[in-house]
Amino acid sequence: MSLIVQKYGGTSMGTPERIRNVARRVMRWKAKGHQIVVVVSAMSGETNRLIALAKDVSPQPDVRELDVMISTGEQVTIALLAMAIKDLGAKAKSYTGGQVRVLTDSTHTKARILEIDEGNIRRDLENDTVVIVAGFQGVDAEGNITTLGRGGSDTSGVALAAALKAEECQIYTDVDGVYTTDPRIVPEARKLDRITFEEMLEMASLGSKVLQIRSVEFAGKYQVKLRVLSSFEEEGKETLGTLITFEDDITMEQPIISGIAFTRDEAKLTMLGVPDKPGIAYQILGPVADANIDIDMIIQNVGHDGLADFSFTVSRGDFPRAFELLDKQIKPHVGARSVEGDDKICKVSAVGVGMRSHPGVASKMFRALAEEGINLLMISTSEIKISVVVDEKYVELAVRVLHKAFELDQVPA
Ligand code: ADP
Ligand code: ASP
Ligand code: MG
């Protein structure tokens, strides 16, 4: 008998009927003889509603209290699912993150899981009980409730699968797998039967929210067999979704590009007229990092008369803080001329391990975008991805153009 962890997202848990549907699916897997641990998200829209409510009361809510509050969405769905499973005649028991003891660090609203106590879960499973765990939440060493960042239930699911050495972690969502790009933007996007772990890691970190990046990192670290599937497929018509594979498993030739990812969550800052001398990058970026603002792309333009321009990107939420820091503190300190900012930009990326052995991917990408008159504001590359920053009004066009240019709508020969 094997142990399976199933995670159901917000849309899958969005209505009473859907929750009963999840209960029926869990029962089918149980009937096959598996032990089942279920991780659930809050009903769709609930976490957004709670965050908006908090901000209505306090524009910059205290993060400890915010976590106490936004973790409640999952406390509702664990109990509802346990009720629905019991109504179908099985034993089921719900646990909050704190009750399991999903131990995290104390970084409220983006905590990291440190350890999971298996005791309660193992005991219940041995007693033929379906265990239902609230995703997205944990508890720190002092007993404070923490949350794991938006989309964090994926990470709860994979972390539990790793801790329990589950046979497989199944992520049930509202699409039937990982696609070549977001199928809501490009209807021609194609479902992938398999994607390498490395590519999934890049796709997730570059904006494909189908899996939270940390869940993919966890799967890599502990070699968890991870699969993305639809919770909406009818009994008897279920498909196998997308399997995240570790490269050794793959024997066939890889396509050059596997997918296009994008994120709207970007902003750019430029410091103009910076003295071009050693240590300047550190003087600009050091204080930004000290303020806990993550920096993504960085460009320094060779300037004239000993002056250079220095640009970098941050996530849009950090933009006001970063701008103020640059303008009020760093500019006078380094003696720069002025600071400019643009928070109407997006990042579009092509991802594929096949890029390693195929030159010319970048030029193909730039030509396709140029033919549509899309200006590239920044470029960054790694071994298996190329990212460009474009004006936000072009993001969907850029995604569609690249999807077509790399023939991702065609089944590879
Ligand atoms: P859940 O609530 O189940 O966690 P999410 O909304 O977080 O679901 O993630 C699923 C969504 O991710 C899909 O509805 C889809 O719009 C989006 N998505 C973005 N990129 C991709 C991709 N490459 N493949 C599949 N879905 C994607
Ligand atoms: N409910 C949380 C969110 O909306 C966690 C999750 O859905 O994964 O971000
Ligand atoms: Mg999600």
Short mmCIF file of C-alpha atoms and ligand atoms in Angstrom, two decimals:
data_model
loop_
_atom_site.label_atom_id
_atom_site.label_comp_id
_atom_site.label_asym_id
_atom_site.label_seq_id
_atom_site.Cartn_x
_atom_site.Cartn_y
_atom_site.Cartn_z
CA MET A 1 0.00 0.00 0.00
CA SER A 2 1.47 3.35 -0.97
CA LEU A 3 1.06 6.80 0.45
CA ILE A 4 -0.11 9.59 -1.83
CA VAL A 5 -0.29 13.31 -1.07
CA GLN A 6 -2.92 15.22 -3.02
CA LYS A 7 -3.14 19.01 -3.04
CA TYR A 8 -6.32 20.78 -4.17
CA GLY A 9 -6.18 24.48 -5.09
CA GLY A 10 -8.68 27.27 -4.47
CA THR A 11 -10.81 26.78 -7.58
CA SER A 12 -11.02 23.04 -6.91
CA MET A 13 -12.31 23.84 -3.40
CA GLY A 14 -14.36 26.85 -4.54
CA THR A 15 -17.96 25.68 -3.90
CA PRO A 16 -19.73 23.07 -1.74
CA GLU A 17 -20.32 20.93 -4.84
CA ARG A 18 -16.63 21.08 -5.78
CA ILE A 19 -15.63 20.12 -2.25
CA ARG A 20 -17.92 17.08 -2.46
CA ASN A 21 -16.32 16.32 -5.81
CA VAL A 22 -12.86 16.41 -4.20
CA ALA A 23 -14.16 14.08 -1.48
CA ARG A 24 -15.33 11.59 -4.12
CA ARG A 25 -11.94 11.69 -5.86
CA VAL A 26 -10.14 11.09 -2.56
CA MET A 27 -12.44 8.11 -1.93
CA ARG A 28 -11.63 6.61 -5.34
CA TRP A 29 -7.89 6.72 -4.58
CA LYS A 30 -8.49 5.30 -1.15
CA ALA A 31 -10.54 2.48 -2.63
CA LYS A 32 -7.48 1.52 -4.70
CA GLY A 33 -5.75 0.80 -1.40
CA HIS A 34 -3.67 3.97 -0.96
CA GLN A 35 -3.10 5.94 2.20
CA ILE A 36 -4.11 9.51 1.46
CA VAL A 37 -2.96 12.84 2.86
CA VAL A 38 -4.84 15.81 1.39
CA VAL A 39 -3.56 19.38 1.47
CA VAL A 40 -6.06 22.11 0.63
CA SER A 41 -6.13 25.80 -0.22
CA ALA A 42 -8.77 28.29 0.85
CA MET A 43 -11.83 28.67 -1.37
CA SER A 44 -10.85 30.74 -4.42
CA GLY A 45 -10.95 34.48 -3.75
CA GLU A 46 -10.94 34.02 0.02
CA THR A 47 -7.27 34.87 0.65
CA ASN A 48 -7.64 37.99 -1.52
CA ARG A 49 -10.76 38.95 0.42
CA LEU A 50 -9.00 38.56 3.75
CA ILE A 51 -5.98 40.59 2.64
CA ALA A 52 -8.23 43.38 1.36
CA LEU A 53 -10.16 43.39 4.62
CA ALA A 54 -6.94 43.69 6.63
CA LYS A 55 -5.75 46.58 4.46
CA ASP A 56 -9.10 48.27 4.86
CA VAL A 57 -8.56 48.33 8.61
CA SER A 58 -4.83 49.04 8.54
CA PRO A 59 -3.10 50.16 5.31
CA GLN A 60 0.14 48.39 6.24
CA PRO A 61 -1.08 45.57 8.44
CA ASP A 62 1.17 44.09 11.10
CA VAL A 63 2.52 40.91 9.52
CA ARG A 64 2.08 38.67 12.56
CA GLU A 65 -1.58 39.58 12.78
CA LEU A 66 -1.99 39.33 9.01
CA ASP A 67 -0.80 35.72 9.16
CA VAL A 68 -3.23 34.95 12.00
CA MET A 69 -5.97 36.22 9.76
CA ILE A 70 -5.14 35.00 6.26
CA SER A 71 -4.46 31.47 7.47
CA THR A 72 -8.15 31.13 8.38
CA GLY A 73 -9.25 30.48 4.78
CA GLU A 74 -7.59 27.07 4.86
CA GLN A 75 -8.97 26.29 8.32
CA VAL A 76 -12.45 26.46 6.80
CA THR A 77 -11.72 24.17 3.84
CA ILE A 78 -9.96 21.42 5.82
CA ALA A 79 -13.02 21.02 8.03
CA LEU A 80 -15.46 21.13 5.11
CA LEU A 81 -13.54 18.45 3.24
CA ALA A 82 -13.32 16.25 6.34
CA MET A 83 -17.11 16.53 6.73
CA ALA A 84 -17.68 15.65 3.08
CA ILE A 85 -15.40 12.58 3.29
CA LYS A 86 -17.09 11.38 6.48
CA ASP A 87 -20.46 11.69 4.75
CA LEU A 88 -19.12 9.22 2.17
CA GLY A 89 -18.44 6.75 4.95
CA ALA A 90 -14.68 7.02 5.52
CA LYS A 91 -12.68 8.21 8.49
CA ALA A 92 -11.17 11.66 8.03
CA LYS A 93 -9.49 14.18 10.27
CA SER A 94 -8.43 17.77 9.64
CA TYR A 95 -5.33 19.54 10.96
CA THR A 96 -4.15 23.14 10.81
CA GLY A 97 -0.44 23.65 10.11
CA GLY A 98 0.18 24.28 13.79
CA GLN A 99 -1.66 21.11 14.83
CA VAL A 100 0.47 18.93 12.56
CA ARG A 101 3.37 21.03 13.55
CA VAL A 102 4.63 22.30 10.28
CA LEU A 103 7.55 24.18 11.81
CA THR A 104 8.68 27.27 9.88
CA ASP A 105 11.02 30.17 10.39
CA SER A 106 9.49 33.43 11.64
CA THR A 107 9.40 35.35 8.34
CA HIS A 108 5.72 36.25 8.43
CA THR A 109 3.87 36.15 5.07
CA LYS A 110 6.74 34.31 3.37
CA ALA A 111 7.95 31.78 5.92
CA ARG A 112 10.04 28.74 5.02
CA ILE A 113 9.26 25.24 6.22
CA LEU A 114 12.00 23.84 8.46
CA GLU A 115 10.54 20.56 9.72
CA ILE A 116 7.31 18.58 9.73
CA ASP A 117 6.22 16.43 12.64
CA GLU A 118 4.91 13.14 11.22
CA GLY A 119 3.50 11.72 14.47
CA ASN A 120 -0.19 12.62 14.21
CA ILE A 121 -0.36 11.92 10.52
CA ARG A 122 1.27 8.48 10.69
CA ARG A 123 -0.95 7.46 13.57
CA ASP A 124 -4.12 8.46 11.69
CA LEU A 125 -3.03 6.81 8.46
CA GLU A 126 -2.37 3.56 10.29
CA ASN A 127 -5.87 3.86 11.65
CA ASP A 128 -7.27 4.02 8.08
CA THR A 129 -8.05 7.73 8.31
CA VAL A 130 -7.75 10.27 5.51
CA VAL A 131 -5.60 13.09 6.86
CA ILE A 132 -6.45 16.61 5.69
CA VAL A 133 -3.91 19.35 6.26
CA ALA A 134 -4.32 23.10 5.80
CA GLY A 135 -1.95 24.35 3.13
CA PHE A 136 -0.14 27.70 3.13
CA GLN A 137 0.50 27.74 6.88
CA GLY A 138 2.80 26.67 9.66
CA VAL A 139 3.93 27.73 13.05
CA ASP A 140 7.28 29.12 14.21
CA ALA A 141 9.33 27.93 17.18
CA GLU A 142 7.46 30.38 19.47
CA GLY A 143 4.08 29.09 18.33
CA ASN A 144 3.20 32.08 16.11
CA ILE A 145 1.10 31.26 13.06
CA THR A 146 3.01 31.85 9.81
CA THR A 147 2.08 31.70 6.13
CA LEU A 148 4.23 30.59 3.21
CA GLY A 149 3.60 33.24 0.53
CA ARG A 150 0.92 33.35 -2.15
CA GLY A 151 0.39 29.97 -3.79
CA GLY A 152 2.07 28.38 -0.77
CA SER A 153 -0.24 25.38 -0.50
CA ASP A 154 1.74 23.79 -3.33
CA THR A 155 4.79 23.95 -1.07
CA SER A 156 2.85 22.51 1.87
CA GLY A 157 1.86 19.59 -0.36
CA VAL A 158 5.35 18.85 -1.63
CA ALA A 159 6.95 19.33 1.80
CA LEU A 160 4.51 16.84 3.33
CA ALA A 161 5.16 14.39 0.50
CA ALA A 162 8.92 14.74 1.15
CA ALA A 163 8.57 14.32 4.92
CA LEU A 164 6.28 11.29 4.59
CA LYS A 165 8.30 9.82 1.69
CA ALA A 166 5.10 9.63 -0.33
CA GLU A 167 5.01 7.65 -3.54
CA GLU A 168 3.74 10.72 -5.41
CA CYS A 169 2.59 14.29 -4.82
CA GLN A 170 -0.41 15.15 -6.99
CA ILE A 171 -1.19 18.85 -7.47
CA TYR A 172 -4.85 19.10 -8.55
CA THR A 173 -5.77 22.42 -10.14
CA ASP A 174 -8.08 24.01 -12.72
CA VAL A 175 -5.97 23.06 -15.76
CA ASP A 176 -5.02 19.50 -16.71
CA GLY A 177 -1.26 19.96 -16.48
CA VAL A 178 1.64 22.26 -17.22
CA TYR A 179 1.28 23.92 -20.62
CA THR A 180 3.77 25.47 -23.03
CA THR A 181 2.47 28.79 -21.68
CA ASP A 182 -0.53 30.03 -19.69
CA PRO A 183 -3.48 28.58 -21.64
CA ARG A 184 -5.60 31.54 -20.55
CA ILE A 185 -3.40 33.86 -22.62
CA VAL A 186 -2.62 31.56 -25.56
CA PRO A 187 -5.47 29.17 -26.40
CA GLU A 188 -3.12 27.18 -28.68
CA ALA A 189 -0.86 26.34 -25.73
CA ARG A 190 -0.13 22.63 -25.56
CA LYS A 191 -0.16 20.42 -22.51
CA LEU A 192 3.21 18.82 -21.76
CA ASP A 193 3.18 15.18 -20.65
CA ARG A 194 6.53 15.70 -18.98
CA ILE A 195 8.73 18.64 -18.12
CA THR A 196 12.18 18.48 -16.59
CA PHE A 197 12.60 19.67 -13.05
CA GLU A 198 15.07 22.35 -14.18
CA GLU A 199 12.63 23.75 -16.72
CA MET A 200 9.78 23.71 -14.22
CA LEU A 201 11.97 25.55 -11.75
CA GLU A 202 12.67 28.28 -14.33
CA MET A 203 9.04 28.45 -15.48
CA ALA A 204 7.84 28.84 -11.89
CA SER A 205 10.47 31.41 -10.98
CA LEU A 206 9.73 33.39 -14.15
CA GLY A 207 6.03 33.68 -13.40
CA SER A 208 4.10 30.49 -14.31
CA LYS A 209 1.98 30.34 -11.20
CA VAL A 210 0.74 26.80 -11.80
CA LEU A 211 3.33 25.74 -9.19
CA GLN A 212 4.82 27.93 -6.49
CA ILE A 213 8.60 28.10 -6.99
CA ARG A 214 9.36 26.80 -3.53
CA SER A 215 7.32 23.68 -4.14
CA VAL A 216 9.50 22.89 -7.15
CA GLU A 217 12.66 23.56 -5.13
CA PHE A 218 11.42 21.16 -2.47
CA ALA A 219 10.62 18.51 -5.05
CA GLY A 220 14.16 18.83 -6.41
CA LYS A 221 15.86 18.73 -3.05
CA TYR A 222 14.00 15.63 -1.86
CA GLN A 223 13.36 14.03 -5.28
CA VAL A 224 9.60 14.04 -4.79
CA LYS A 225 7.65 12.62 -7.70
CA LEU A 226 5.44 15.56 -8.61
CA ARG A 227 2.47 15.61 -10.97
CA VAL A 228 0.08 18.42 -11.98
CA LEU A 229 -3.47 17.30 -12.79
CA SER A 230 -7.01 18.59 -13.18
CA SER A 231 -9.57 18.21 -10.41
CA PHE A 232 -12.35 18.75 -12.93
CA GLU A 233 -12.03 15.56 -14.97
CA GLU A 234 -14.91 13.15 -14.64
CA GLU A 235 -14.59 9.71 -13.17
CA GLY A 236 -13.23 7.31 -15.79
CA LYS A 237 -11.96 10.17 -17.97
CA GLU A 238 -8.99 11.20 -15.86
CA THR A 239 -5.71 11.89 -17.66
CA LEU A 240 -2.19 11.65 -16.32
CA GLY A 241 -1.48 15.40 -16.27
CA THR A 242 2.14 16.53 -16.37
CA LEU A 243 4.95 14.71 -14.62
CA ILE A 244 7.92 16.75 -13.42
CA THR A 245 10.92 14.57 -14.23
CA PHE A 246 14.51 14.58 -13.13
CA GLU A 247 16.70 14.84 -16.20
CA ASP A 248 18.10 11.33 -15.99
CA ASP A 249 14.63 9.93 -16.64
CA ILE A 250 14.48 11.58 -20.03
CA THR A 251 15.88 9.66 -22.91
CA MET A 252 14.29 11.42 -25.86
CA GLU A 253 15.72 14.47 -27.58
CA GLN A 254 14.61 17.64 -25.83
CA PRO A 255 12.83 20.43 -27.69
CA ILE A 256 14.91 23.61 -27.80
CA ILE A 257 12.24 25.64 -26.04
CA SER A 258 9.70 24.01 -23.72
CA GLY A 259 7.69 27.00 -22.65
CA ILE A 260 7.11 30.73 -22.42
CA ALA A 261 6.67 32.28 -18.98
CA PHE A 262 5.77 35.84 -18.09
CA THR A 263 5.28 38.02 -15.08
CA ARG A 264 3.49 41.31 -14.71
CA ASP A 265 4.99 41.79 -11.29
CA GLU A 266 7.97 43.92 -12.39
CA ALA A 267 9.29 47.45 -12.07
CA LYS A 268 12.48 49.13 -13.23
CA LEU A 269 14.64 51.78 -11.61
CA THR A 270 17.41 53.75 -13.28
CA MET A 271 19.99 55.99 -11.70
CA LEU A 272 21.35 58.41 -14.29
CA GLY A 273 24.73 60.08 -14.27
CA VAL A 274 26.46 57.83 -11.78
CA PRO A 275 30.25 58.36 -11.39
CA ASP A 276 31.81 55.39 -13.22
CA LYS A 277 34.27 54.12 -10.62
CA PRO A 278 34.95 50.93 -8.63
CA GLY A 279 32.50 50.13 -5.85
CA ILE A 280 29.56 52.02 -7.32
CA ALA A 281 27.34 48.98 -7.89
CA TYR A 282 27.86 48.01 -4.29
CA GLN A 283 27.04 51.50 -3.07
CA ILE A 284 23.76 51.45 -4.99
CA LEU A 285 22.64 47.87 -4.50
CA GLY A 286 23.98 47.28 -0.98
CA PRO A 287 21.39 49.53 0.72
CA VAL A 288 18.63 48.12 -1.52
CA ALA A 289 19.47 44.58 -0.42
CA ASP A 290 19.74 45.73 3.22
CA ALA A 291 16.17 47.03 2.90
CA ASN A 292 15.13 43.45 2.04
CA ILE A 293 14.25 44.33 -1.55
CA ASP A 294 15.07 41.55 -4.03
CA ILE A 295 16.86 42.67 -7.17
CA ASP A 296 16.41 40.79 -10.44
CA MET A 297 18.04 42.10 -13.62
CA ILE A 298 20.90 44.62 -13.52
CA ILE A 299 22.35 46.70 -16.36
CA GLN A 300 25.11 49.28 -16.32
CA ASN A 301 25.45 51.35 -19.47
CA VAL A 302 28.87 52.64 -20.39
CA GLY A 303 28.46 56.38 -20.16
CA HIS A 304 30.27 59.52 -21.23
CA ASP A 305 32.61 61.81 -19.33
CA GLY A 306 33.14 59.30 -16.54
CA LEU A 307 29.40 58.96 -15.90
CA ALA A 308 27.27 55.83 -16.36
CA ASP A 309 23.58 54.88 -16.10
CA PHE A 310 22.65 52.06 -13.75
CA SER A 311 19.32 50.17 -14.04
CA PHE A 312 17.80 47.24 -12.16
CA THR A 313 14.42 45.59 -11.69
CA VAL A 314 12.49 44.79 -8.52
CA SER A 315 9.05 43.34 -7.92
CA ARG A 316 6.27 45.86 -8.38
CA GLY A 317 5.22 45.75 -4.75
CA ASP A 318 8.69 46.94 -3.70
CA PHE A 319 8.81 49.74 -6.28
CA PRO A 320 7.65 52.71 -4.12
CA ARG A 321 10.06 51.80 -1.33
CA ALA A 322 12.95 51.21 -3.74
CA PHE A 323 12.31 54.50 -5.54
CA GLU A 324 12.27 56.48 -2.34
CA LEU A 325 15.44 54.82 -1.08
CA LEU A 326 17.25 55.54 -4.35
CA ASP A 327 16.07 59.11 -4.68
CA LYS A 328 16.36 60.28 -1.07
CA GLN A 329 19.37 58.35 0.20
CA ILE A 330 21.47 56.67 -2.46
CA LYS A 331 21.45 59.40 -5.12
CA PRO A 332 22.93 62.10 -2.85
CA HIS A 333 25.37 59.60 -1.37
CA VAL A 334 26.87 58.47 -4.70
CA GLY A 335 26.48 61.88 -6.35
CA ALA A 336 24.23 60.73 -9.20
CA ARG A 337 22.26 63.12 -11.41
CA SER A 338 18.70 61.75 -11.20
CA VAL A 339 16.51 58.69 -10.66
CA GLU A 340 13.84 57.41 -13.02
CA GLY A 341 11.33 54.66 -12.44
CA ASP A 342 8.90 52.63 -14.53
CA ASP A 343 6.41 50.26 -12.95
CA LYS A 344 4.53 49.53 -16.17
CA ILE A 345 6.84 46.82 -17.42
CA CYS A 346 6.65 43.02 -17.69
CA LYS A 347 9.11 40.20 -18.14
CA VAL A 348 8.68 37.53 -20.81
CA SER A 349 10.96 34.49 -20.88
CA ALA A 350 11.66 31.51 -23.12
CA VAL A 351 12.74 28.40 -21.20
CA GLY A 352 14.29 25.18 -22.45
CA VAL A 353 17.15 22.83 -21.60
CA GLY A 354 17.62 22.23 -25.33
CA MET A 355 18.97 25.80 -25.56
CA ARG A 356 22.30 24.55 -24.18
CA SER A 357 23.14 22.75 -27.36
CA HIS A 358 21.43 25.08 -29.87
CA PRO A 359 22.87 28.52 -30.57
CA GLY A 360 20.70 31.16 -32.20
CA VAL A 361 17.74 30.99 -29.82
CA ALA A 362 18.26 34.57 -28.67
CA SER A 363 18.46 35.99 -32.18
CA LYS A 364 15.30 34.12 -33.17
CA MET A 365 13.54 35.52 -30.12
CA PHE A 366 14.70 39.10 -30.75
CA ARG A 367 13.75 38.95 -34.42
CA ALA A 368 10.24 37.70 -33.67
CA LEU A 369 9.70 40.53 -31.18
CA ALA A 370 11.23 43.14 -33.50
CA GLU A 371 8.89 42.10 -36.32
CA GLU A 372 5.99 43.09 -34.07
CA GLY A 373 7.65 46.38 -33.16
CA ILE A 374 8.12 45.37 -29.53
CA ASN A 375 10.95 47.31 -27.90
CA LEU A 376 13.21 45.41 -25.49
CA LEU A 377 13.97 47.42 -22.39
CA MET A 378 16.27 44.86 -20.76
CA ILE A 379 17.63 41.40 -21.56
CA SER A 380 19.04 38.68 -19.37
CA THR A 381 20.12 35.15 -20.18
CA SER A 382 21.18 31.96 -18.45
CA GLU A 383 22.02 28.51 -19.76
CA ILE A 384 18.38 27.50 -20.14
CA LYS A 385 16.41 30.75 -20.36
CA ILE A 386 16.28 34.12 -22.08
CA SER A 387 14.25 36.91 -20.48
CA VAL A 388 13.29 40.28 -21.90
CA VAL A 389 11.62 43.22 -20.22
CA VAL A 390 8.93 44.95 -22.31
CA ASP A 391 6.31 47.63 -21.82
CA GLU A 392 3.32 46.07 -20.08
CA LYS A 393 1.01 46.86 -22.98
CA TYR A 394 2.95 44.35 -25.10
CA VAL A 395 3.09 41.43 -22.70
CA GLU A 396 0.32 39.27 -24.15
CA LEU A 397 1.39 40.01 -27.72
CA ALA A 398 5.00 39.10 -26.87
CA VAL A 399 3.92 35.79 -25.30
CA ARG A 400 1.79 34.88 -28.32
CA VAL A 401 4.49 35.88 -30.82
CA LEU A 402 7.17 33.82 -29.07
CA HIS A 403 4.86 30.85 -28.64
CA LYS A 404 4.32 30.85 -32.38
CA ALA A 405 7.93 31.63 -33.35
CA PHE A 406 9.16 28.59 -31.43
CA GLU A 407 6.30 26.48 -32.83
CA LEU A 408 5.14 25.49 -29.38
CA ASP A 409 1.63 24.92 -30.68
CA GLN A 410 2.94 22.06 -32.85
CA VAL A 411 3.49 18.58 -31.50
CA PRO A 412 7.25 17.95 -31.76
CA ALA A 413 8.14 15.47 -34.49
P1 ADP B 1 -4.63 26.68 -7.77
O1 ADP B 1 -5.67 27.56 -7.17
O2 ADP B 1 -5.13 25.32 -8.10
O3 ADP B 1 -3.36 26.66 -6.97
P2 ADP B 1 -3.43 28.56 -9.61
O4 ADP B 1 -4.36 29.61 -10.11
O5 ADP B 1 -2.47 28.93 -8.56
O6 ADP B 1 -4.30 27.29 -9.19
O7 ADP B 1 -2.58 27.95 -10.84
C1 ADP B 1 -3.26 27.45 -11.97
C2 ADP B 1 -3.25 28.50 -13.07
O8 ADP B 1 -1.91 28.72 -13.51
C3 ADP B 1 -3.97 28.11 -14.33
O9 ADP B 1 -5.34 28.38 -14.24
C4 ADP B 1 -3.26 28.93 -15.40
O10 ADP B 1 -4.00 30.09 -15.76
C5 ADP B 1 -1.98 29.40 -14.75
N1 ADP B 1 -0.78 29.08 -15.53
C6 ADP B 1 0.24 29.94 -15.79
N2 ADP B 1 1.16 29.38 -16.55
C7 ADP B 1 0.77 28.12 -16.79
C8 ADP B 1 1.33 27.03 -17.53
N3 ADP B 1 2.49 27.13 -18.17
N4 ADP B 1 0.64 25.86 -17.55
C9 ADP B 1 -0.53 25.74 -16.90
N5 ADP B 1 -1.12 26.74 -16.20
C10 ADP B 1 -0.48 27.92 -16.14
N1 ASP B 2 -4.77 30.45 -0.29
C1 ASP B 2 -3.40 30.84 -0.53
C2 ASP B 2 -3.33 31.85 -1.68
O1 ASP B 2 -4.35 32.23 -2.22
C3 ASP B 2 -2.49 29.68 -0.76
C4 ASP B 2 -2.74 28.88 -2.00
O2 ASP B 2 -3.82 28.99 -2.61
O3 ASP B 2 -1.86 28.11 -2.40
O4 ASP B 2 -2.26 32.28 -2.00
MG MG B 3 -1.74 27.98 -6.87
#
